[in-house]
Amino acid sequence: MSWWGMNALEGTAGHAADTEGKFKLIAESGFDGINAFVPAPEESGLWKELLHKYGLSFSVNAYPASLKDMSDFLDKAAAFGNIDYINAQVMTPFLIGDSALELLSGIDALARQAGIPVFIETHRGTITQDLIRTRQFLESLPLLKLTIDYSHYVLAGEMHTVSPEAEQMLQSLLPYACSIHTRISNGEQIQIDPGEAGDHPMLPHFARWWESAMRHWLKGARRDNEIFPVVIELGPPSYAITRDVAGSGQTEVSDRWLQSLYLKKLVKQLWQNL
């Protein structure tokens, strides 16, 4: 479960306000771990205690714009310890060509040296914001590890429908997937409600991509202790769609926690059916 996704929850999960309350809700709802951030020094003890108490794995997000940024972050992650992997949004959206390849290969080298896997997320406003450019990166860096979040490409490409050309390009990235973030875009909004029965017309596309990524990972070479993390990552407003309510500001149109539970159930079904 995404820790960011626990922010400002309304409806069925609105009662989980403090840190331990969120941990308890996540664990009792059947999630295996938390994707968050490296805790501040004054919070490290509490986070370590709660991760152990509730039996949750832990991964973190990084936002490097340089190799120094990544190196410094890896030092922080190593100091905290017991971090399964780092999800990186590389904050250089205008970097192209050899300079981009040097940064990505350098990040990969630092990760291997530190012994903490780093997965590069497909995300708007980052080095991977362009689907075609990302495909070109992989041709030069075949060992690059990706976190797949296709909501960004569907939105950026305004994919109300998925053309054969788009499908071919999207499928070409999936053999490099080492993690997934589950969010569904309809080509106009970054995060939509798939419906209680999953009857939104975009859901079959995302389910197909997620399942394909899982299949590629299972067929690939990996160590015995490797995992394939899937993060349920539904963000608060302004990611979540809201309506204006007179006198009370903005209210989400859907129950984001129920959506998260639905997506967790769907992902488990996809995995079990492989």
PDB file of C-alpha atoms in Angstrom:
ATOM      1  CA  MET A   1       0.000   0.000   0.000  1.00  0.00           C
ATOM      2  CA  SER A   2       1.198   3.490  -0.853  1.00  0.00           C
ATOM      3  CA  TRP A   3       1.701   5.660   2.230  1.00  0.00           C
ATOM      4  CA  TRP A   4       0.928   8.686   0.060  1.00  0.00           C
ATOM      5  CA  GLY A   5      -2.373   6.992  -0.773  1.00  0.00           C
ATOM      6  CA  MET A   6      -3.257   6.996   2.934  1.00  0.00           C
ATOM      7  CA  ASN A   7      -3.325  10.801   3.016  1.00  0.00           C
ATOM      8  CA  ALA A   8      -6.677  12.513   3.629  1.00  0.00           C
ATOM      9  CA  LEU A   9      -8.723   9.332   3.326  1.00  0.00           C
ATOM     10  CA  GLU A  10     -12.451   9.860   3.589  1.00  0.00           C
ATOM     11  CA  GLY A  11     -15.343   7.431   3.880  1.00  0.00           C
ATOM     12  CA  THR A  12     -14.651   3.911   5.068  1.00  0.00           C
ATOM     13  CA  ALA A  13     -11.029   4.532   6.103  1.00  0.00           C
ATOM     14  CA  GLY A  14     -11.286   8.075   7.400  1.00  0.00           C
ATOM     15  CA  HIS A  15     -10.782   6.937  10.998  1.00  0.00           C
ATOM     16  CA  ALA A  16      -7.136   5.910  10.466  1.00  0.00           C
ATOM     17  CA  ALA A  17      -5.571   9.231  11.380  1.00  0.00           C
ATOM     18  CA  ASP A  18      -2.346   8.556  13.284  1.00  0.00           C
ATOM     19  CA  THR A  19       0.684   6.614  12.087  1.00  0.00           C
ATOM     20  CA  GLU A  20      -0.024   3.385  13.951  1.00  0.00           C
ATOM     21  CA  GLY A  21      -3.704   3.532  12.983  1.00  0.00           C
ATOM     22  CA  LYS A  22      -2.679   3.556   9.332  1.00  0.00           C
ATOM     23  CA  PHE A  23      -0.231   0.687   9.858  1.00  0.00           C
ATOM     24  CA  LYS A  24      -2.936  -1.336  11.580  1.00  0.00           C
ATOM     25  CA  LEU A  25      -5.475  -0.672   8.827  1.00  0.00           C
ATOM     26  CA  ILE A  26      -2.990  -1.586   6.112  1.00  0.00           C
ATOM     27  CA  ALA A  27      -1.961  -4.845   7.786  1.00  0.00           C
ATOM     28  CA  GLU A  28      -5.465  -5.939   8.798  1.00  0.00           C
ATOM     29  CA  SER A  29      -6.717  -5.280   5.259  1.00  0.00           C
ATOM     30  CA  GLY A  30      -4.316  -7.843   3.807  1.00  0.00           C
ATOM     31  CA  PHE A  31      -1.528  -5.702   2.412  1.00  0.00           C
ATOM     32  CA  ASP A  32       1.996  -7.134   2.626  1.00  0.00           C
ATOM     33  CA  GLY A  33       3.967  -3.922   2.881  1.00  0.00           C
ATOM     34  CA  ILE A  34       4.215  -0.151   2.665  1.00  0.00           C
ATOM     35  CA  ASN A  35       5.762   2.022  -0.021  1.00  0.00           C
ATOM     36  CA  ALA A  36       6.709   5.350   1.526  1.00  0.00           C
ATOM     37  CA  PHE A  37       9.824   7.452   2.178  1.00  0.00           C
ATOM     38  CA  VAL A  38      12.931   7.186   4.325  1.00  0.00           C
ATOM     39  CA  PRO A  39      11.613   8.291   7.728  1.00  0.00           C
ATOM     40  CA  ALA A  40      13.091  11.365   9.350  1.00  0.00           C
ATOM     41  CA  PRO A  41      15.652  10.521  12.060  1.00  0.00           C
ATOM     42  CA  GLU A  42      13.207  11.391  14.838  1.00  0.00           C
ATOM     43  CA  GLU A  43      10.617   8.978  13.348  1.00  0.00           C
ATOM     44  CA  SER A  44      12.940   6.109  12.386  1.00  0.00           C
ATOM     45  CA  GLY A  45      12.513   4.223  15.641  1.00  0.00           C
ATOM     46  CA  LEU A  46       8.719   4.318  15.450  1.00  0.00           C
ATOM     47  CA  TRP A  47       8.666   3.176  11.820  1.00  0.00           C
ATOM     48  CA  LYS A  48      11.027   0.272  12.496  1.00  0.00           C
ATOM     49  CA  GLU A  49       8.938  -0.752  15.494  1.00  0.00           C
ATOM     50  CA  LEU A  50       5.653  -0.633  13.571  1.00  0.00           C
ATOM     51  CA  LEU A  51       7.011  -2.416  10.495  1.00  0.00           C
ATOM     52  CA  HIS A  52       8.154  -5.255  12.768  1.00  0.00           C
ATOM     53  CA  LYS A  53       4.976  -5.262  14.866  1.00  0.00           C
ATOM     54  CA  TYR A  54       2.672  -5.549  11.844  1.00  0.00           C
ATOM     55  CA  GLY A  55       4.945  -7.753   9.730  1.00  0.00           C
ATOM     56  CA  LEU A  56       5.104  -5.359   6.787  1.00  0.00           C
ATOM     57  CA  SER A  57       7.804  -5.077   4.139  1.00  0.00           C
ATOM     58  CA  PHE A  58       9.114  -1.635   3.253  1.00  0.00           C
ATOM     59  CA  SER A  59      10.123   0.243   0.119  1.00  0.00           C
ATOM     60  CA  VAL A  60      10.775   3.923  -0.480  1.00  0.00           C
ATOM     61  CA  ASN A  61      10.568   6.560  -3.191  1.00  0.00           C
ATOM     62  CA  ALA A  62      13.440   8.741  -4.417  1.00  0.00           C
ATOM     63  CA  TYR A  63      13.468  11.831  -6.624  1.00  0.00           C
ATOM     64  CA  PRO A  64      17.040  12.225  -7.904  1.00  0.00           C
ATOM     65  CA  ALA A  65      18.070  14.751 -10.541  1.00  0.00           C
ATOM     66  CA  SER A  66      21.758  13.773 -10.479  1.00  0.00           C
ATOM     67  CA  LEU A  67      24.071  10.936  -9.519  1.00  0.00           C
ATOM     68  CA  LYS A  68      24.955  12.800  -6.332  1.00  0.00           C
ATOM     69  CA  ASP A  69      21.260  12.946  -5.424  1.00  0.00           C
ATOM     70  CA  MET A  70      20.987   9.195  -5.940  1.00  0.00           C
ATOM     71  CA  SER A  71      24.180   8.448  -4.040  1.00  0.00           C
ATOM     72  CA  ASP A  72      23.093  10.575  -1.098  1.00  0.00           C
ATOM     73  CA  PHE A  73      19.687   8.916  -1.040  1.00  0.00           C
ATOM     74  CA  LEU A  74      21.192   5.431  -1.142  1.00  0.00           C
ATOM     75  CA  ASP A  75      23.291   6.360   1.895  1.00  0.00           C
ATOM     76  CA  LYS A  76      20.113   7.394   3.763  1.00  0.00           C
ATOM     77  CA  ALA A  77      18.330   4.204   2.721  1.00  0.00           C
ATOM     78  CA  ALA A  78      21.244   2.019   3.802  1.00  0.00           C
ATOM     79  CA  ALA A  79      21.405   3.807   7.147  1.00  0.00           C
ATOM     80  CA  PHE A  80      17.741   3.054   7.814  1.00  0.00           C
ATOM     81  CA  GLY A  81      18.119  -0.570   6.697  1.00  0.00           C
ATOM     82  CA  ASN A  82      15.669  -3.310   5.693  1.00  0.00           C
ATOM     83  CA  ILE A  83      14.509  -1.487   2.560  1.00  0.00           C
ATOM     84  CA  ASP A  84      13.437  -3.940  -0.136  1.00  0.00           C
ATOM     85  CA  TYR A  85      13.875  -1.575  -3.065  1.00  0.00           C
ATOM     86  CA  ILE A  86      13.805   2.074  -4.132  1.00  0.00           C
ATOM     87  CA  ASN A  87      11.304   3.442  -6.624  1.00  0.00           C
ATOM     88  CA  ALA A  88      12.951   6.362  -8.433  1.00  0.00           C
ATOM     89  CA  GLN A  89      11.324   9.215 -10.294  1.00  0.00           C
ATOM     90  CA  VAL A  90      14.293  10.765 -12.088  1.00  0.00           C
ATOM     91  CA  MET A  91      13.515  14.471 -12.104  1.00  0.00           C
ATOM     92  CA  THR A  92      15.186  15.452 -15.387  1.00  0.00           C
ATOM     93  CA  PRO A  93      12.319  15.533 -17.932  1.00  0.00           C
ATOM     94  CA  PHE A  94      14.294  17.496 -20.529  1.00  0.00           C
ATOM     95  CA  LEU A  95      17.419  15.351 -20.448  1.00  0.00           C
ATOM     96  CA  ILE A  96      17.854  13.335 -23.659  1.00  0.00           C
ATOM     97  CA  GLY A  97      20.437  11.408 -25.638  1.00  0.00           C
ATOM     98  CA  ASP A  98      23.761  10.322 -24.188  1.00  0.00           C
ATOM     99  CA  SER A  99      23.350  12.527 -21.115  1.00  0.00           C
ATOM    100  CA  ALA A 100      20.159  10.690 -20.163  1.00  0.00           C
ATOM    101  CA  LEU A 101      21.765   7.309 -20.770  1.00  0.00           C
ATOM    102  CA  GLU A 102      24.751   8.249 -18.614  1.00  0.00           C
ATOM    103  CA  LEU A 103      22.478   9.287 -15.755  1.00  0.00           C
ATOM    104  CA  LEU A 104      20.354   6.137 -15.936  1.00  0.00           C
ATOM    105  CA  SER A 105      23.338   3.804 -16.229  1.00  0.00           C
ATOM    106  CA  GLY A 106      25.021   5.637 -13.362  1.00  0.00           C
ATOM    107  CA  ILE A 107      21.959   5.216 -11.151  1.00  0.00           C
ATOM    108  CA  ASP A 108      21.918   1.511 -11.966  1.00  0.00           C
ATOM    109  CA  ALA A 109      25.618   1.196 -11.104  1.00  0.00           C
ATOM    110  CA  LEU A 110      25.118   2.989  -7.775  1.00  0.00           C
ATOM    111  CA  ALA A 111      22.200   0.705  -6.922  1.00  0.00           C
ATOM    112  CA  ARG A 112      24.233  -2.426  -7.625  1.00  0.00           C
ATOM    113  CA  GLN A 113      27.115  -1.092  -5.560  1.00  0.00           C
ATOM    114  CA  ALA A 114      24.803  -0.314  -2.638  1.00  0.00           C
ATOM    115  CA  GLY A 115      22.992  -3.643  -2.899  1.00  0.00           C
ATOM    116  CA  ILE A 116      19.560  -1.997  -2.951  1.00  0.00           C
ATOM    117  CA  PRO A 117      17.508  -2.448  -6.148  1.00  0.00           C
ATOM    118  CA  VAL A 118      16.422   0.794  -7.806  1.00  0.00           C
ATOM    119  CA  PHE A 119      13.490   0.725 -10.224  1.00  0.00           C
ATOM    120  CA  ILE A 120      12.929   3.685 -12.568  1.00  0.00           C
ATOM    121  CA  GLU A 121       9.266   4.682 -12.660  1.00  0.00           C
ATOM    122  CA  THR A 122       7.459   5.510 -15.908  1.00  0.00           C
ATOM    123  CA  HIS A 123       6.092   8.889 -14.893  1.00  0.00           C
ATOM    124  CA  ARG A 124       5.136  12.273 -16.328  1.00  0.00           C
ATOM    125  CA  GLY A 125       7.541  15.106 -15.638  1.00  0.00           C
ATOM    126  CA  THR A 126      10.542  12.772 -15.321  1.00  0.00           C
ATOM    127  CA  ILE A 127      13.212  11.263 -17.538  1.00  0.00           C
ATOM    128  CA  THR A 128      10.706   8.589 -18.666  1.00  0.00           C
ATOM    129  CA  GLN A 129       7.807  10.927 -19.445  1.00  0.00           C
ATOM    130  CA  ASP A 130       8.036  10.092 -23.149  1.00  0.00           C
ATOM    131  CA  LEU A 131       7.004   6.535 -24.047  1.00  0.00           C
ATOM    132  CA  ILE A 132       9.048   6.496 -27.249  1.00  0.00           C
ATOM    133  CA  ARG A 133      12.134   7.922 -25.538  1.00  0.00           C
ATOM    134  CA  THR A 134      11.833   5.354 -22.735  1.00  0.00           C
ATOM    135  CA  ARG A 135      11.733   2.583 -25.311  1.00  0.00           C
ATOM    136  CA  GLN A 136      14.951   3.987 -26.820  1.00  0.00           C
ATOM    137  CA  PHE A 137      16.622   4.049 -23.391  1.00  0.00           C
ATOM    138  CA  LEU A 138      15.930   0.333 -23.022  1.00  0.00           C
ATOM    139  CA  GLU A 139      17.537  -0.461 -26.371  1.00  0.00           C
ATOM    140  CA  SER A 140      20.807   0.959 -25.021  1.00  0.00           C
ATOM    141  CA  LEU A 141      20.330  -0.157 -21.391  1.00  0.00           C
ATOM    142  CA  PRO A 142      18.768  -3.635 -21.533  1.00  0.00           C
ATOM    143  CA  LEU A 143      19.410  -4.246 -17.812  1.00  0.00           C
ATOM    144  CA  LEU A 144      17.409  -1.192 -16.723  1.00  0.00           C
ATOM    145  CA  LYS A 145      14.698  -2.045 -14.194  1.00  0.00           C
ATOM    146  CA  LEU A 146      11.335  -0.278 -14.450  1.00  0.00           C
ATOM    147  CA  THR A 147       8.369   0.441 -12.249  1.00  0.00           C
ATOM    148  CA  ILE A 148       5.400   0.417 -14.606  1.00  0.00           C
ATOM    149  CA  ASP A 149       2.706   3.039 -14.069  1.00  0.00           C
ATOM    150  CA  TYR A 150       0.920   3.303 -17.383  1.00  0.00           C
ATOM    151  CA  SER A 151      -1.657   5.801 -16.124  1.00  0.00           C
ATOM    152  CA  HIS A 152       0.910   8.477 -17.031  1.00  0.00           C
ATOM    153  CA  TYR A 153       1.310   7.317 -20.629  1.00  0.00           C
ATOM    154  CA  VAL A 154      -2.425   6.840 -21.143  1.00  0.00           C
ATOM    155  CA  LEU A 155      -3.047  10.363 -19.889  1.00  0.00           C
ATOM    156  CA  ALA A 156      -0.139  11.979 -21.738  1.00  0.00           C
ATOM    157  CA  GLY A 157      -1.147  10.202 -24.943  1.00  0.00           C
ATOM    158  CA  GLU A 158      -4.853  10.941 -24.460  1.00  0.00           C
ATOM    159  CA  MET A 159      -5.542   7.253 -25.065  1.00  0.00           C
ATOM    160  CA  HIS A 160      -9.329   7.084 -24.902  1.00  0.00           C
ATOM    161  CA  THR A 161      -8.833   3.942 -26.927  1.00  0.00           C
ATOM    162  CA  VAL A 162      -5.617   1.971 -27.238  1.00  0.00           C
ATOM    163  CA  SER A 163      -4.412   1.786 -30.832  1.00  0.00           C
ATOM    164  CA  PRO A 164      -2.387  -1.182 -32.124  1.00  0.00           C
ATOM    165  CA  GLU A 165       0.662   1.108 -32.321  1.00  0.00           C
ATOM    166  CA  ALA A 166       0.255   2.185 -28.688  1.00  0.00           C
ATOM    167  CA  GLU A 167      -0.314  -1.399 -27.551  1.00  0.00           C
ATOM    168  CA  GLN A 168       2.832  -2.578 -29.296  1.00  0.00           C
ATOM    169  CA  MET A 169       4.916   0.177 -27.723  1.00  0.00           C
ATOM    170  CA  LEU A 170       3.444  -0.354 -24.239  1.00  0.00           C
ATOM    171  CA  GLN A 171       3.978  -4.108 -24.432  1.00  0.00           C
ATOM    172  CA  SER A 172       7.615  -3.573 -25.400  1.00  0.00           C
ATOM    173  CA  LEU A 173       8.393  -2.063 -21.978  1.00  0.00           C
ATOM    174  CA  LEU A 174       6.819  -4.834 -19.912  1.00  0.00           C
ATOM    175  CA  PRO A 175       9.741  -7.313 -20.056  1.00  0.00           C
ATOM    176  CA  TYR A 176      11.696  -4.720 -18.051  1.00  0.00           C
ATOM    177  CA  ALA A 177       9.051  -4.379 -15.323  1.00  0.00           C
ATOM    178  CA  CYS A 178      10.255  -5.142 -11.804  1.00  0.00           C
ATOM    179  CA  SER A 179       7.320  -3.450 -10.079  1.00  0.00           C
ATOM    180  CA  ILE A 180       3.863  -2.033 -10.833  1.00  0.00           C
ATOM    181  CA  HIS A 181       1.925   0.946  -9.530  1.00  0.00           C
ATOM    182  CA  THR A 182      -1.801   0.412  -9.982  1.00  0.00           C
ATOM    183  CA  ARG A 183      -3.651   3.486 -11.144  1.00  0.00           C
ATOM    184  CA  ILE A 184      -6.147   3.687 -14.005  1.00  0.00           C
ATOM    185  CA  SER A 185      -6.417   6.677 -16.335  1.00  0.00           C
ATOM    186  CA  ASN A 186      -9.132   7.226 -18.923  1.00  0.00           C
ATOM    187  CA  GLY A 187      -6.947   9.424 -21.124  1.00  0.00           C
ATOM    188  CA  GLU A 188      -8.374  12.632 -19.659  1.00  0.00           C
ATOM    189  CA  GLN A 189      -7.913  12.195 -15.885  1.00  0.00           C
ATOM    190  CA  ILE A 190      -4.905  10.601 -14.243  1.00  0.00           C
ATOM    191  CA  GLN A 191      -6.925   8.598 -11.685  1.00  0.00           C
ATOM    192  CA  ILE A 192     -10.457   7.301 -12.181  1.00  0.00           C
ATOM    193  CA  ASP A 193     -12.702   4.967 -10.200  1.00  0.00           C
ATOM    194  CA  PRO A 194     -12.915   1.596 -11.992  1.00  0.00           C
ATOM    195  CA  GLY A 195     -16.306   0.903 -10.384  1.00  0.00           C
ATOM    196  CA  GLU A 196     -17.273  -1.596  -7.706  1.00  0.00           C
ATOM    197  CA  ALA A 197     -17.431  -4.381 -10.297  1.00  0.00           C
ATOM    198  CA  GLY A 198     -14.510  -3.140 -12.380  1.00  0.00           C
ATOM    199  CA  ASP A 199     -16.760  -2.292 -15.290  1.00  0.00           C
ATOM    200  CA  HIS A 200     -14.903   0.802 -16.506  1.00  0.00           C
ATOM    201  CA  PRO A 201     -13.859   0.288 -20.154  1.00  0.00           C
ATOM    202  CA  MET A 202     -10.215   1.150 -19.434  1.00  0.00           C
ATOM    203  CA  LEU A 203      -9.773  -1.461 -16.704  1.00  0.00           C
ATOM    204  CA  PRO A 204      -9.321  -4.449 -19.078  1.00  0.00           C
ATOM    205  CA  HIS A 205      -6.405  -2.642 -20.727  1.00  0.00           C
ATOM    206  CA  PHE A 206      -4.618  -2.005 -17.443  1.00  0.00           C
ATOM    207  CA  ALA A 207      -5.342  -5.522 -16.175  1.00  0.00           C
ATOM    208  CA  ARG A 208      -3.879  -6.905 -19.398  1.00  0.00           C
ATOM    209  CA  TRP A 209      -0.698  -4.842 -18.994  1.00  0.00           C
ATOM    210  CA  TRP A 210      -0.307  -5.752 -15.331  1.00  0.00           C
ATOM    211  CA  GLU A 211      -0.765  -9.456 -16.072  1.00  0.00           C
ATOM    212  CA  SER A 212       1.688  -9.300 -18.961  1.00  0.00           C
ATOM    213  CA  ALA A 213       4.304  -7.645 -16.730  1.00  0.00           C
ATOM    214  CA  MET A 214       3.827 -10.409 -14.151  1.00  0.00           C
ATOM    215  CA  ARG A 215       4.249 -13.114 -16.799  1.00  0.00           C
ATOM    216  CA  HIS A 216       7.462 -11.580 -18.117  1.00  0.00           C
ATOM    217  CA  TRP A 217       8.870 -11.339 -14.604  1.00  0.00           C
ATOM    218  CA  LEU A 218       8.044 -14.957 -13.784  1.00  0.00           C
ATOM    219  CA  LYS A 219       9.748 -16.137 -16.978  1.00  0.00           C
ATOM    220  CA  GLY A 220      12.847 -14.009 -16.449  1.00  0.00           C
ATOM    221  CA  ALA A 221      16.064 -14.775 -14.600  1.00  0.00           C
ATOM    222  CA  ARG A 222      15.964 -13.751 -10.944  1.00  0.00           C
ATOM    223  CA  ARG A 223      17.357 -14.654  -7.548  1.00  0.00           C
ATOM    224  CA  ASP A 224      15.373 -16.908  -5.219  1.00  0.00           C
ATOM    225  CA  ASN A 225      14.618 -14.117  -2.767  1.00  0.00           C
ATOM    226  CA  GLU A 226      13.409 -11.582  -5.339  1.00  0.00           C
ATOM    227  CA  ILE A 227       9.857 -10.302  -5.180  1.00  0.00           C
ATOM    228  CA  PHE A 228       7.576  -8.567  -7.671  1.00  0.00           C
ATOM    229  CA  PRO A 229       6.078  -5.658  -5.725  1.00  0.00           C
ATOM    230  CA  VAL A 230       2.723  -4.230  -6.769  1.00  0.00           C
ATOM    231  CA  VAL A 231       1.883  -0.929  -5.082  1.00  0.00           C
ATOM    232  CA  ILE A 232      -1.743   0.151  -4.772  1.00  0.00           C
ATOM    233  CA  GLU A 233      -1.167   3.854  -5.316  1.00  0.00           C
ATOM    234  CA  LEU A 234      -4.295   6.001  -5.466  1.00  0.00           C
ATOM    235  CA  GLY A 235      -3.370   9.543  -4.570  1.00  0.00           C
ATOM    236  CA  PRO A 236      -5.316  12.156  -2.649  1.00  0.00           C
ATOM    237  CA  PRO A 237      -6.625  15.339  -4.298  1.00  0.00           C
ATOM    238  CA  SER A 238      -5.590  16.695  -6.709  1.00  0.00           C
ATOM    239  CA  TYR A 239      -4.923  13.226  -8.127  1.00  0.00           C
ATOM    240  CA  ALA A 240      -8.324  12.083  -6.929  1.00  0.00           C
ATOM    241  CA  ILE A 241     -11.331  13.579  -8.728  1.00  0.00           C
ATOM    242  CA  THR A 242     -13.290  15.911  -6.464  1.00  0.00           C
ATOM    243  CA  ARG A 243     -16.464  17.956  -6.411  1.00  0.00           C
ATOM    244  CA  ASP A 244     -16.913  21.344  -4.777  1.00  0.00           C
ATOM    245  CA  VAL A 245     -19.300  21.292  -1.836  1.00  0.00           C
ATOM    246  CA  ALA A 246     -20.563  24.652  -0.596  1.00  0.00           C
ATOM    247  CA  GLY A 247     -19.044  25.513   2.758  1.00  0.00           C
ATOM    248  CA  SER A 248     -16.837  22.433   2.999  1.00  0.00           C
ATOM    249  CA  GLY A 249     -14.349  22.728   0.162  1.00  0.00           C
ATOM    250  CA  GLN A 250     -13.579  19.770  -2.086  1.00  0.00           C
ATOM    251  CA  THR A 251     -14.832  16.223  -1.524  1.00  0.00           C
ATOM    252  CA  GLU A 252     -13.696  13.139  -3.448  1.00  0.00           C
ATOM    253  CA  VAL A 253     -16.351  11.670  -5.723  1.00  0.00           C
ATOM    254  CA  SER A 254     -15.387   8.094  -4.791  1.00  0.00           C
ATOM    255  CA  ASP A 255     -14.255   6.099  -1.770  1.00  0.00           C
ATOM    256  CA  ARG A 256     -10.534   5.840  -2.466  1.00  0.00           C
ATOM    257  CA  TRP A 257      -9.984   3.196   0.204  1.00  0.00           C
ATOM    258  CA  LEU A 258     -12.619   0.880  -1.286  1.00  0.00           C
ATOM    259  CA  GLN A 259     -11.016   1.406  -4.679  1.00  0.00           C
ATOM    260  CA  SER A 260      -7.651   0.423  -3.194  1.00  0.00           C
ATOM    261  CA  LEU A 261      -9.116  -2.770  -1.749  1.00  0.00           C
ATOM    262  CA  TYR A 262     -10.719  -3.591  -5.094  1.00  0.00           C
ATOM    263  CA  LEU A 263      -7.435  -3.142  -6.962  1.00  0.00           C
ATOM    264  CA  LYS A 264      -5.589  -5.273  -4.387  1.00  0.00           C
ATOM    265  CA  LYS A 265      -8.135  -8.045  -4.907  1.00  0.00           C
ATOM    266  CA  LEU A 266      -7.858  -7.763  -8.692  1.00  0.00           C
ATOM    267  CA  VAL A 267      -4.051  -7.891  -8.635  1.00  0.00           C
ATOM    268  CA  LYS A 268      -4.069 -10.994  -6.419  1.00  0.00           C
ATOM    269  CA  GLN A 269      -6.515 -12.680  -8.820  1.00  0.00           C
ATOM    270  CA  LEU A 270      -4.323 -11.849 -11.817  1.00  0.00           C
ATOM    271  CA  TRP A 271      -1.273 -13.315 -10.036  1.00  0.00           C
ATOM    272  CA  GLN A 272      -3.076 -16.469  -8.925  1.00  0.00           C
ATOM    273  CA  ASN A 273      -4.332 -17.099 -12.460  1.00  0.00           C
ATOM    274  CA  LEU A 274      -0.887 -17.042 -14.050  1.00  0.00           C
TER     275      LEU A 274
END
